[in-house]
Amino acid sequence: MNMPKNVLEQWSLYDTVLLRHYAGAGVNIPNVPGWFMGANPWGDCGAANDIAFFNVRNRNVGLPYNNQDARDQMPYPMKIRSIGVAMWQVHQTLDMYYNPASPYDDICPHIWMVDLPRHMSLILKVQQDERFKTIVPLCPPGYGPCGDGYGRGQPSVAVGPTNTPKDNHYSLATQGVPDSNTRWTFPTDIDVPRRAALSVKIRFSEYARDLLTWMGTLNADTFNADGDVHSWEAGIQVTLGGDRLVQQRGQYHA
Amino acid sequence: MYPNVNQAEQFKNVAEPWVLYDSLVICPSDGMKGSEQNTTGFYTTYSTFGQQQKHTFFKSRTEGMVGLEYTNMQSADSMDFAMEVYSIGLAFVAPGVRVQGEISAGDITSIDAGVNHWFDTELPRHCSISLKINQDILCELPAMQCSPGYGMTGGGASFAHNAYQLGVDSNYLPVMNFTCTQGAPYIKNRFQFTKRDEQTGEIVPNPIKIPRTASVEMILELSDTAMAQLQSFNGPYNYISNNSNGSAIVAYPQRSIVQASMAGKRLVQQRAQYHR
């Protein structure tokens, strides 16, 4: 019989919320729903009630950030096997270039990647059912840079516009061992029907929201060795791993 | 079985993956939100935390009281559903920004660069954790052995400034950032309940089965050493940083957490609607 047949195909769905501080004039700032791109990304993030994934954006924001075909419903059934949340900040944490007109910040990236996740919760909803409610650290992403070390990067050599010593330091952190098996894996798959509404909401505790607001008041910029100003970016990325059911392609079998 | 009802229509419990978690919090009073300061298990000083030898999880707090970020218990003192617990974990979490300080009028008045590190790396050595279901103690462990299986990983720590004069009134702003977890934060790296299969000889999961409405506690017990040390500390204090134009030092309260978790499957009513 020539009946259409769905087959299981391994698939990952991902969506990203970015916080970006744009430095410099004349920069074209994209208008993406749910991203924090204003003058105070930390503060705006802290002011949000919650941060939504999988029901706000689609792949038009850029495939590095989202691979959904539709914003608000599933175009195919999916069996969700695992979930992960990655938080990152620029790893070259901000320069300690002392200049009263251009202040620096040494702690916000570390707070974002290491401390704030401890004060965040996550709810996975399929249609109206909350299928998984937990804390963000229990959902490590299973990927991320892996390395070691943190320290001052430069000796006290006079560089820069005003010949004052400049120091960089680098912070490398990942939520959980960055091994692909280190994700929250559901003992039984969560079945999501086609056309279902799927969402993940991440929430900060009130303490964390006020901490983000405070971070927003520090107003830090990033410099490189030439004194040029660079924008910085922080992100939260949620990934759902599993299998999707699609029409058999009818031509390729390994 | 309900009489006069087809077997196919009988209510049926299904097993749903679930993690139950609960937290103790230590944070200065100006960092407490809402009714947190009056909540059992939320302390404003290390000293008051250290005055009590035993601290309990899953007995006192609910999501409605402290938020989903700190617990997902719906009832304070009993299980809302039957649960098979496959593993337990215990996390000691101090801020990774290791330096905490006090400020007054924009100047630093005190700094502590050691307590946060002690909290994560030494305090667990001086604590034990027990799991009690109704009146039965089913597990006792040194706290350090009960790895949470989750947390931040990275590396390194150093003071990030030299003695270069920065900040207000030539105070220099010391910074030391660190990432730390008890045990490698590999999701299976928790205390697993297992047994040896009699037939195959392999180690297989052997979950603890908790009935609905059972009383569940994980009990953290501090040693005399831990209690004395905690009572000798003056904090916790604050994150400190320069303000936006470098004219003053600003602060925000730091929060440390001890978090217990039980992972497994809960048995709930089938939702009866999903079909692809």
Coordinates of C-alpha atoms in Angstrom, one line a residue:
Chain A
M1 CA 0.0 0.0 0.0
N2 CA 1.2 3.5 -0.7
M3 CA 0.3 5.0 2.6
P4 CA 2.3 8.0 3.7
K5 CA 4.5 7.0 6.5
N6 CA 6.1 9.1 9.3
V7 CA 9.5 8.1 10.3
L8 CA 11.5 9.2 13.4
E9 CA 14.3 11.6 12.7
Q10 CA 16.7 12.8 15.4
W11 CA 16.2 16.5 15.8
S12 CA 17.1 19.4 18.1
L13 CA 15.0 22.5 18.5
Y14 CA 16.7 25.6 19.8
D15 CA 15.8 29.2 20.6
T16 CA 17.9 32.0 22.0
V17 CA 17.4 35.2 23.9
L18 CA 20.2 37.7 23.5
L19 CA 21.2 40.6 25.6
R20 CA 23.4 43.0 23.6
H21 CA 25.0 46.3 24.5
Y22 CA 25.7 48.1 21.3
A23 CA 28.7 50.5 21.5
G24 CA 29.4 53.1 18.9
A25 CA 27.3 55.3 16.8
G26 CA 25.3 54.4 13.7
V27 CA 24.9 50.7 14.6
N28 CA 21.9 49.0 13.1
I29 CA 20.1 47.4 16.1
P30 CA 17.9 44.5 15.1
N31 CA 14.3 44.5 16.3
V32 CA 13.8 40.9 17.6
P33 CA 10.9 40.1 19.9
G34 CA 12.1 39.1 23.3
W35 CA 15.7 40.2 22.9
F36 CA 17.2 42.9 25.2
M37 CA 18.9 45.4 22.9
G38 CA 18.3 48.7 24.5
A39 CA 20.7 50.9 26.5
N40 CA 20.4 48.8 29.6
P41 CA 20.1 45.1 28.7
W42 CA 20.8 43.8 32.2
G43 CA 18.1 46.1 33.7
D44 CA 15.6 45.3 31.0
C45 CA 16.1 41.6 31.5
G46 CA 15.6 42.1 35.3
A47 CA 12.4 44.0 34.6
A48 CA 10.8 41.2 32.6
N49 CA 8.4 38.9 34.3
D50 CA 9.7 35.9 32.5
I51 CA 11.6 35.0 29.4
A52 CA 9.9 32.9 26.8
F53 CA 11.3 30.4 24.3
F54 CA 9.8 28.5 21.4
N55 CA 6.7 30.7 21.1
V56 CA 8.2 34.0 20.2
R57 CA 10.7 33.7 17.4
N58 CA 11.5 31.6 14.4
R59 CA 14.5 31.0 12.2
N60 CA 14.2 34.4 10.6
V61 CA 16.2 35.8 13.5
G62 CA 19.1 33.8 12.2
L63 CA 19.8 30.1 12.3
P64 CA 22.6 30.5 14.9
Y65 CA 19.9 31.5 17.3
N66 CA 16.7 29.7 16.3
N67 CA 15.7 26.8 14.0
Q68 CA 11.9 26.9 14.4
D69 CA 9.8 26.9 11.2
A70 CA 6.8 28.4 13.0
R71 CA 6.7 30.8 15.9
D72 CA 3.7 29.5 17.7
Q73 CA 3.0 25.8 16.9
M74 CA 4.9 22.7 16.1
P75 CA 5.0 21.9 12.4
Y76 CA 5.7 18.2 13.2
P77 CA 5.2 15.9 16.1
M78 CA 8.2 15.5 18.3
K79 CA 9.3 13.2 21.1
I80 CA 11.4 15.3 23.5
R81 CA 14.1 13.4 25.1
S82 CA 16.2 16.0 26.8
I83 CA 16.4 19.7 27.6
G84 CA 19.3 22.0 28.3
V85 CA 19.9 25.7 29.1
A86 CA 23.1 27.5 28.2
M87 CA 24.1 30.9 29.5
W88 CA 27.1 32.7 28.2
Q89 CA 28.8 36.0 28.4
V90 CA 31.7 37.5 26.6
H91 CA 34.6 35.5 27.9
Q92 CA 37.0 38.2 27.9
T93 CA 35.5 39.9 30.9
L94 CA 35.6 43.5 30.8
D95 CA 38.9 45.4 30.7
M96 CA 40.2 47.0 33.8
Y97 CA 41.1 50.1 31.9
Y98 CA 40.7 52.8 34.4
N99 CA 39.2 55.8 32.8
P100 CA 36.5 57.8 34.6
A101 CA 34.7 58.4 31.4
S102 CA 34.7 54.7 30.5
P103 CA 34.2 52.6 33.5
Y104 CA 34.9 48.9 33.7
D105 CA 33.3 45.9 35.3
D106 CA 34.9 42.7 36.6
I107 CA 32.0 40.8 38.0
C108 CA 28.9 41.0 35.8
P109 CA 29.9 38.3 33.4
H110 CA 30.7 36.0 36.2
I111 CA 27.5 36.8 38.0
W112 CA 25.5 36.1 34.8
M113 CA 27.1 32.7 34.0
V114 CA 27.8 31.3 37.5
D115 CA 25.6 33.0 40.1
L116 CA 22.3 34.0 38.4
P117 CA 21.4 30.4 37.1
R118 CA 21.1 29.4 40.8
H119 CA 18.2 31.8 41.1
M120 CA 16.3 30.8 37.9
S121 CA 13.4 28.4 37.3
L122 CA 12.1 26.7 34.1
I123 CA 8.7 25.5 33.1
L124 CA 8.2 23.3 29.9
K125 CA 4.6 23.5 28.7
V126 CA 2.9 21.5 26.0
Q127 CA -0.5 23.1 25.2
Q128 CA -1.7 24.0 28.6
D129 CA 0.1 21.3 30.5
E130 CA 3.2 22.0 32.5
R131 CA 5.2 18.9 31.8
F132 CA 8.4 19.8 33.6
K133 CA 9.1 22.4 36.3
T134 CA 12.5 22.7 37.7
I135 CA 15.5 24.9 38.3
V136 CA 17.8 25.9 35.5
P137 CA 21.1 24.4 36.9
L138 CA 19.4 20.9 36.7
C139 CA 19.2 21.4 32.9
P140 CA 22.9 21.8 31.8
P141 CA 23.3 22.2 28.1
G142 CA 25.9 19.5 27.5
Y143 CA 28.0 21.8 25.4
G144 CA 30.2 24.9 25.9
P145 CA 33.8 26.0 26.0
C146 CA 36.0 23.8 28.1
G147 CA 39.2 25.0 29.5
D148 CA 40.8 26.3 32.6
G149 CA 42.2 29.3 34.2
Y150 CA 41.3 32.8 35.1
G151 CA 43.7 35.6 35.8
R152 CA 45.1 38.9 34.9
G153 CA 46.2 38.8 31.3
Q154 CA 48.7 41.6 31.1
P155 CA 51.5 43.0 33.1
S156 CA 51.5 46.6 34.2
V157 CA 52.8 47.9 30.8
A158 CA 51.8 51.4 30.0
V159 CA 49.5 51.1 27.0
G160 CA 46.4 52.9 25.8
P161 CA 45.5 56.5 25.2
T162 CA 46.5 57.8 28.5
N163 CA 49.5 55.5 29.2
T164 CA 47.7 53.8 32.1
P165 CA 48.2 50.1 32.7
K166 CA 45.6 47.9 31.2
D167 CA 44.6 44.5 32.5
N168 CA 42.3 41.9 30.9
H169 CA 41.0 38.9 32.6
Y170 CA 39.2 36.0 31.1
S171 CA 36.4 34.0 32.6
L172 CA 35.5 30.6 31.3
A173 CA 32.5 28.9 32.8
T174 CA 29.9 26.4 31.6
Q175 CA 26.8 25.1 33.3
G176 CA 27.7 21.5 34.0
V177 CA 30.5 19.4 32.4
P178 CA 30.3 20.3 28.7
D179 CA 29.8 16.7 27.6
S180 CA 26.9 15.9 25.3
N181 CA 25.4 13.4 27.8
T182 CA 25.3 16.0 30.5
R183 CA 21.8 17.2 29.9
W184 CA 18.5 16.6 31.7
T185 CA 17.2 13.5 30.0
F186 CA 13.7 12.4 30.5
P187 CA 13.3 8.8 31.5
T188 CA 10.3 8.6 29.1
D189 CA 10.0 10.9 26.1
I190 CA 7.6 13.8 26.2
D191 CA 5.3 13.4 23.2
V192 CA 4.3 16.7 21.5
P193 CA 1.7 16.5 18.8
R194 CA 1.8 18.3 15.6
R195 CA 0.3 21.9 15.9
A196 CA 0.7 21.8 19.6
A197 CA 1.8 25.0 21.4
L198 CA 5.2 24.4 22.9
S199 CA 6.9 26.8 25.3
V200 CA 9.7 27.0 27.8
K201 CA 9.5 29.9 30.3
I202 CA 12.5 30.9 32.4
R203 CA 12.0 33.0 35.4
F204 CA 14.3 34.9 37.7
S205 CA 13.6 35.0 41.4
E206 CA 12.9 38.5 42.8
Y207 CA 16.4 38.6 44.3
A208 CA 17.9 37.8 40.9
R209 CA 15.7 40.4 39.1
D210 CA 16.9 43.1 41.5
L211 CA 20.5 41.9 41.1
L212 CA 20.1 42.3 37.3
T213 CA 18.8 45.8 37.8
W214 CA 21.8 46.6 40.0
M215 CA 24.1 45.2 37.3
G216 CA 22.4 47.5 34.8
T217 CA 23.5 50.5 36.8
L218 CA 27.2 49.6 36.4
N219 CA 27.1 50.6 32.8
A220 CA 30.2 48.7 31.6
D221 CA 31.8 48.9 28.2
T222 CA 34.5 46.7 26.6
F223 CA 37.7 47.9 25.2
N224 CA 40.3 46.1 23.2
A225 CA 44.0 46.9 23.2
D226 CA 43.6 49.8 20.8
G227 CA 41.0 51.4 23.0
D228 CA 38.3 50.7 20.5
V229 CA 34.9 50.1 22.0
H230 CA 33.2 46.8 21.3
S231 CA 29.7 45.7 21.9
W232 CA 29.2 42.9 24.3
E233 CA 26.6 40.1 24.2
A234 CA 25.1 37.7 26.7
G235 CA 22.7 34.9 25.9
I236 CA 20.4 32.2 27.1
Q237 CA 19.9 29.3 24.8
V238 CA 17.4 26.5 25.4
T239 CA 17.7 23.3 23.4
L240 CA 15.3 20.4 23.2
G241 CA 16.7 17.1 21.9
G242 CA 14.8 14.1 20.7
D243 CA 13.1 12.8 17.5
R244 CA 10.7 14.4 15.2
L245 CA 8.2 12.6 13.0
V246 CA 8.4 13.5 9.3
Q247 CA 7.4 12.1 6.0
Q248 CA 9.8 9.4 4.8
R249 CA 11.9 11.0 2.2
G250 CA 11.7 7.8 0.2
Q251 CA 15.1 7.8 -1.3
Y252 CA 17.9 7.6 1.2
H253 CA 18.7 4.7 3.5
A254 CA 22.1 4.3 4.9
Chain B
M1 CA -10.7 -1.4 40.4
Y2 CA -14.0 0.4 40.3
P3 CA -17.0 -1.8 40.0
N4 CA -19.1 -1.6 36.8
V5 CA -16.3 0.2 34.9
N6 CA -14.4 -1.3 32.1
Q7 CA -10.8 -2.0 32.9
A8 CA -9.8 0.2 30.0
E9 CA -11.6 3.1 31.6
Q10 CA -10.0 2.7 35.1
F11 CA -8.0 5.5 36.4
K12 CA -4.4 4.9 35.8
N13 CA -1.3 6.4 37.3
V14 CA 1.6 7.0 34.9
A15 CA 5.2 7.6 35.8
E16 CA 6.4 11.1 34.9
P17 CA 10.1 12.1 35.3
W18 CA 10.4 14.6 38.1
V19 CA 12.9 16.3 40.4
L20 CA 11.9 17.6 43.8
Y21 CA 14.2 20.3 45.2
D22 CA 14.3 22.6 48.2
S23 CA 16.8 25.2 49.4
L24 CA 18.2 27.0 52.4
V25 CA 19.2 30.5 51.8
I26 CA 21.7 32.8 53.6
C27 CA 21.5 36.4 52.5
P28 CA 21.7 39.8 54.2
S29 CA 18.3 41.2 55.3
D30 CA 18.3 43.9 52.6
G31 CA 18.5 41.1 50.0
M32 CA 15.5 39.2 51.3
K33 CA 12.3 39.7 49.3
G34 CA 8.7 39.6 50.3
S35 CA 8.2 37.2 53.2
E36 CA 11.5 35.4 52.8
Q37 CA 13.0 36.8 55.9
N38 CA 10.2 35.1 58.0
T39 CA 10.5 31.8 56.2
T40 CA 12.0 28.8 58.0
G41 CA 15.4 28.1 56.4
F42 CA 16.1 31.6 55.2
Y43 CA 18.9 33.2 57.3
T44 CA 20.2 36.7 57.3
T45 CA 23.6 35.8 58.7
Y46 CA 26.1 32.9 58.7
S47 CA 25.9 33.0 62.5
T48 CA 22.2 32.4 62.8
F49 CA 22.5 29.6 60.3
G50 CA 25.3 28.1 62.4
Q51 CA 23.4 28.3 65.6
Q52 CA 21.1 25.5 64.5
Q53 CA 22.7 22.0 64.2
K54 CA 20.0 20.4 62.1
H55 CA 18.4 21.9 59.0
T56 CA 15.6 20.2 57.1
F57 CA 14.6 20.1 53.5
F58 CA 11.1 19.2 52.1
K59 CA 9.4 19.9 55.5
S60 CA 8.9 23.7 55.6
R61 CA 8.8 25.6 52.4
T62 CA 6.5 25.6 49.3
E63 CA 6.7 27.1 45.9
G64 CA 4.1 29.6 46.9
M65 CA 6.2 30.8 49.8
V66 CA 9.6 31.2 48.3
G67 CA 9.3 30.7 44.5
L68 CA 9.9 28.0 42.0
E69 CA 13.6 29.1 41.9
Y70 CA 14.1 27.7 45.4
T71 CA 11.6 24.9 45.8
N72 CA 8.9 23.1 43.9
M73 CA 7.2 21.5 46.9
Q74 CA 3.5 22.2 46.8
S75 CA 2.8 20.9 50.3
A76 CA 5.1 21.9 53.1
D77 CA 5.2 18.6 55.0
S78 CA 4.0 15.7 52.9
M79 CA 4.2 14.2 49.4
D80 CA 1.5 15.2 46.9
F81 CA 2.2 12.2 44.8
A82 CA 3.9 8.8 45.0
M83 CA 7.4 9.0 43.9
E84 CA 10.3 6.6 43.0
V85 CA 13.5 8.3 44.0
Y86 CA 16.5 7.2 41.9
S87 CA 19.1 9.6 43.2
I88 CA 19.7 12.4 45.7
G89 CA 22.0 15.4 45.6
L90 CA 23.1 18.2 47.8
A91 CA 24.7 21.5 46.6
F92 CA 26.5 24.1 48.6
V93 CA 26.6 27.3 46.5
A94 CA 28.3 30.5 47.5
P95 CA 28.6 33.3 44.9
G96 CA 31.3 32.7 42.3
V97 CA 32.3 36.3 42.8
R98 CA 34.3 35.4 45.8
V99 CA 34.9 38.8 47.2
Q100 CA 32.2 40.3 49.4
G101 CA 32.2 43.6 51.1
E102 CA 30.5 46.4 52.9
I103 CA 30.4 50.0 51.8
S104 CA 29.5 53.2 53.4
A105 CA 29.1 56.5 51.6
G106 CA 30.5 55.0 48.5
D107 CA 33.7 53.7 50.2
I108 CA 34.6 50.1 51.1
T109 CA 34.6 49.6 54.8
S110 CA 35.3 45.8 54.9
I111 CA 36.2 43.0 52.6
D112 CA 36.0 39.3 52.9
A113 CA 37.7 37.1 50.3
G114 CA 37.6 33.8 52.1
V115 CA 34.1 32.8 53.3
N116 CA 32.6 32.1 50.0
H117 CA 35.4 29.7 49.1
W118 CA 35.1 28.1 52.5
F119 CA 31.4 27.6 52.1
D120 CA 31.7 25.7 48.9
T121 CA 34.9 23.7 49.5
E122 CA 35.2 23.1 53.3
L123 CA 31.8 23.4 54.9
P124 CA 30.5 20.2 53.1
R125 CA 33.3 18.3 54.8
H126 CA 31.8 19.1 58.2
C127 CA 28.2 18.2 57.4
S128 CA 26.1 15.0 57.0
I129 CA 22.9 14.4 55.1
S130 CA 20.2 11.9 55.9
L131 CA 17.0 10.9 54.1
K132 CA 14.0 10.1 56.2
I133 CA 10.7 8.7 54.9
N134 CA 8.0 8.8 57.6
Q135 CA 10.0 7.4 60.5
D136 CA 12.6 5.5 58.6
I137 CA 16.1 6.8 57.9
L138 CA 16.9 5.2 54.6
C139 CA 20.3 6.9 53.8
E140 CA 23.1 8.6 55.7
L141 CA 26.0 10.2 54.0
P142 CA 28.8 12.6 54.5
A143 CA 27.5 15.7 52.7
M144 CA 30.5 15.9 50.3
Q145 CA 29.6 12.4 49.0
C146 CA 26.1 13.6 48.0
S147 CA 27.2 15.4 44.8
P148 CA 24.4 17.3 43.2
G149 CA 25.4 16.4 39.6
Y150 CA 24.8 20.0 38.4
G151 CA 26.5 23.3 38.8
M152 CA 29.1 25.5 37.1
T153 CA 32.4 24.4 35.9
G154 CA 35.4 26.3 34.7
G155 CA 38.5 27.0 36.4
G156 CA 40.9 29.3 38.1
A157 CA 40.9 32.2 40.5
S158 CA 43.1 35.1 41.0
F159 CA 42.9 38.6 42.2
A160 CA 42.2 40.5 39.0
H161 CA 43.7 43.8 40.0
N162 CA 47.2 44.7 41.0
A163 CA 47.7 47.4 43.7
Y164 CA 47.0 50.0 41.1
Q165 CA 44.9 52.8 42.6
L166 CA 41.4 52.6 41.3
G167 CA 38.0 53.6 42.6
V168 CA 37.0 56.2 45.1
D169 CA 39.7 57.7 47.4
S170 CA 42.3 55.4 46.0
N171 CA 40.6 52.3 47.4
Y172 CA 41.4 49.6 45.0
L173 CA 38.7 47.2 44.2
P174 CA 39.8 43.6 44.7
V175 CA 38.1 41.0 42.5
M176 CA 38.4 37.2 42.6
N177 CA 36.0 35.1 40.6
F178 CA 35.8 31.4 40.8
T179 CA 33.7 28.5 39.6
C180 CA 33.1 25.5 41.8
T181 CA 30.8 22.5 42.4
Q182 CA 31.0 19.6 44.8
G183 CA 31.9 16.9 42.4
A184 CA 32.1 17.1 38.6
P185 CA 28.8 18.6 37.5
Y186 CA 28.0 15.6 35.3
I187 CA 24.3 14.9 35.5
K188 CA 24.6 11.3 36.6
N189 CA 27.2 12.2 39.3
R190 CA 24.7 12.1 42.1
F191 CA 24.2 9.6 44.9
Q192 CA 22.3 6.8 43.0
F193 CA 20.2 4.2 44.8
T194 CA 21.3 0.9 43.3
K195 CA 21.5 -2.8 43.9
R196 CA 23.2 -5.8 42.3
D197 CA 21.0 -7.8 40.1
E198 CA 20.9 -11.3 41.4
Q199 CA 20.7 -12.9 38.0
T200 CA 23.2 -10.8 36.0
G201 CA 25.4 -9.5 38.7
E202 CA 25.1 -6.0 37.2
I203 CA 24.5 -2.9 39.2
V204 CA 21.0 -1.7 38.5
P205 CA 18.8 1.1 39.8
N206 CA 16.9 0.4 43.0
P207 CA 14.7 3.4 43.6
I208 CA 13.3 4.3 47.0
K209 CA 9.5 4.2 46.7
I210 CA 7.7 6.9 48.6
P211 CA 4.0 6.7 49.0
R212 CA 1.6 9.6 48.5
T213 CA 1.1 11.7 51.7
A214 CA 4.3 10.3 53.2
S215 CA 6.4 12.7 55.3
V216 CA 9.8 13.2 53.6
E217 CA 12.9 14.9 55.1
M218 CA 16.4 15.4 54.1
I219 CA 18.3 16.5 57.2
L220 CA 21.5 18.5 57.0
E221 CA 23.5 18.2 60.2
L222 CA 26.4 20.6 61.0
S223 CA 29.3 19.4 63.0
D224 CA 30.5 21.4 66.1
T225 CA 33.4 22.7 63.9
A226 CA 31.0 23.9 61.3
M227 CA 28.7 25.5 63.8
A228 CA 31.6 27.3 65.6
Q229 CA 33.1 28.5 62.3
L230 CA 29.8 29.8 60.9
Q231 CA 29.1 31.6 64.2
S232 CA 32.4 33.3 63.9
F233 CA 31.7 34.9 60.5
N234 CA 30.2 38.3 60.3
G235 CA 28.6 38.2 56.8
P236 CA 27.3 37.6 54.4
Y237 CA 28.0 40.9 52.7
N238 CA 27.6 42.2 49.2
Y239 CA 28.8 42.2 45.6
I240 CA 30.8 45.4 45.2
S241 CA 31.8 47.2 42.1
N242 CA 32.4 50.7 40.8
N243 CA 29.4 52.7 39.8
S244 CA 28.8 53.7 36.2
N245 CA 31.2 56.6 36.2
G246 CA 33.8 55.4 38.7
S247 CA 32.9 57.9 41.3
A248 CA 31.8 55.6 44.0
I249 CA 31.7 51.9 45.1
V250 CA 28.2 50.4 45.0
A251 CA 26.9 47.1 46.5
Y252 CA 24.2 44.4 46.2
P253 CA 23.6 41.7 48.7
Q254 CA 25.1 38.3 48.0
R255 CA 23.1 35.1 48.5
S256 CA 24.4 31.6 49.3
I257 CA 22.3 28.5 49.0
V258 CA 22.3 24.9 50.2
Q259 CA 20.0 22.9 47.9
A260 CA 18.8 19.4 48.2
S261 CA 17.2 17.4 45.4
M262 CA 15.6 14.1 44.8
A263 CA 15.3 12.8 41.2
G264 CA 13.1 10.1 39.9
K265 CA 9.6 9.5 38.7
R266 CA 6.4 10.7 40.2
L267 CA 3.1 8.9 39.7
V268 CA 0.3 11.1 38.5
Q269 CA -3.0 10.8 36.7
Q270 CA -2.7 10.4 33.0
R271 CA -3.6 13.6 31.2
A272 CA -5.4 11.6 28.5
Q273 CA -5.0 13.9 25.5
Y274 CA -1.8 13.3 23.6
H275 CA -1.9 11.6 20.4
R276 CA 0.3 12.4 17.5

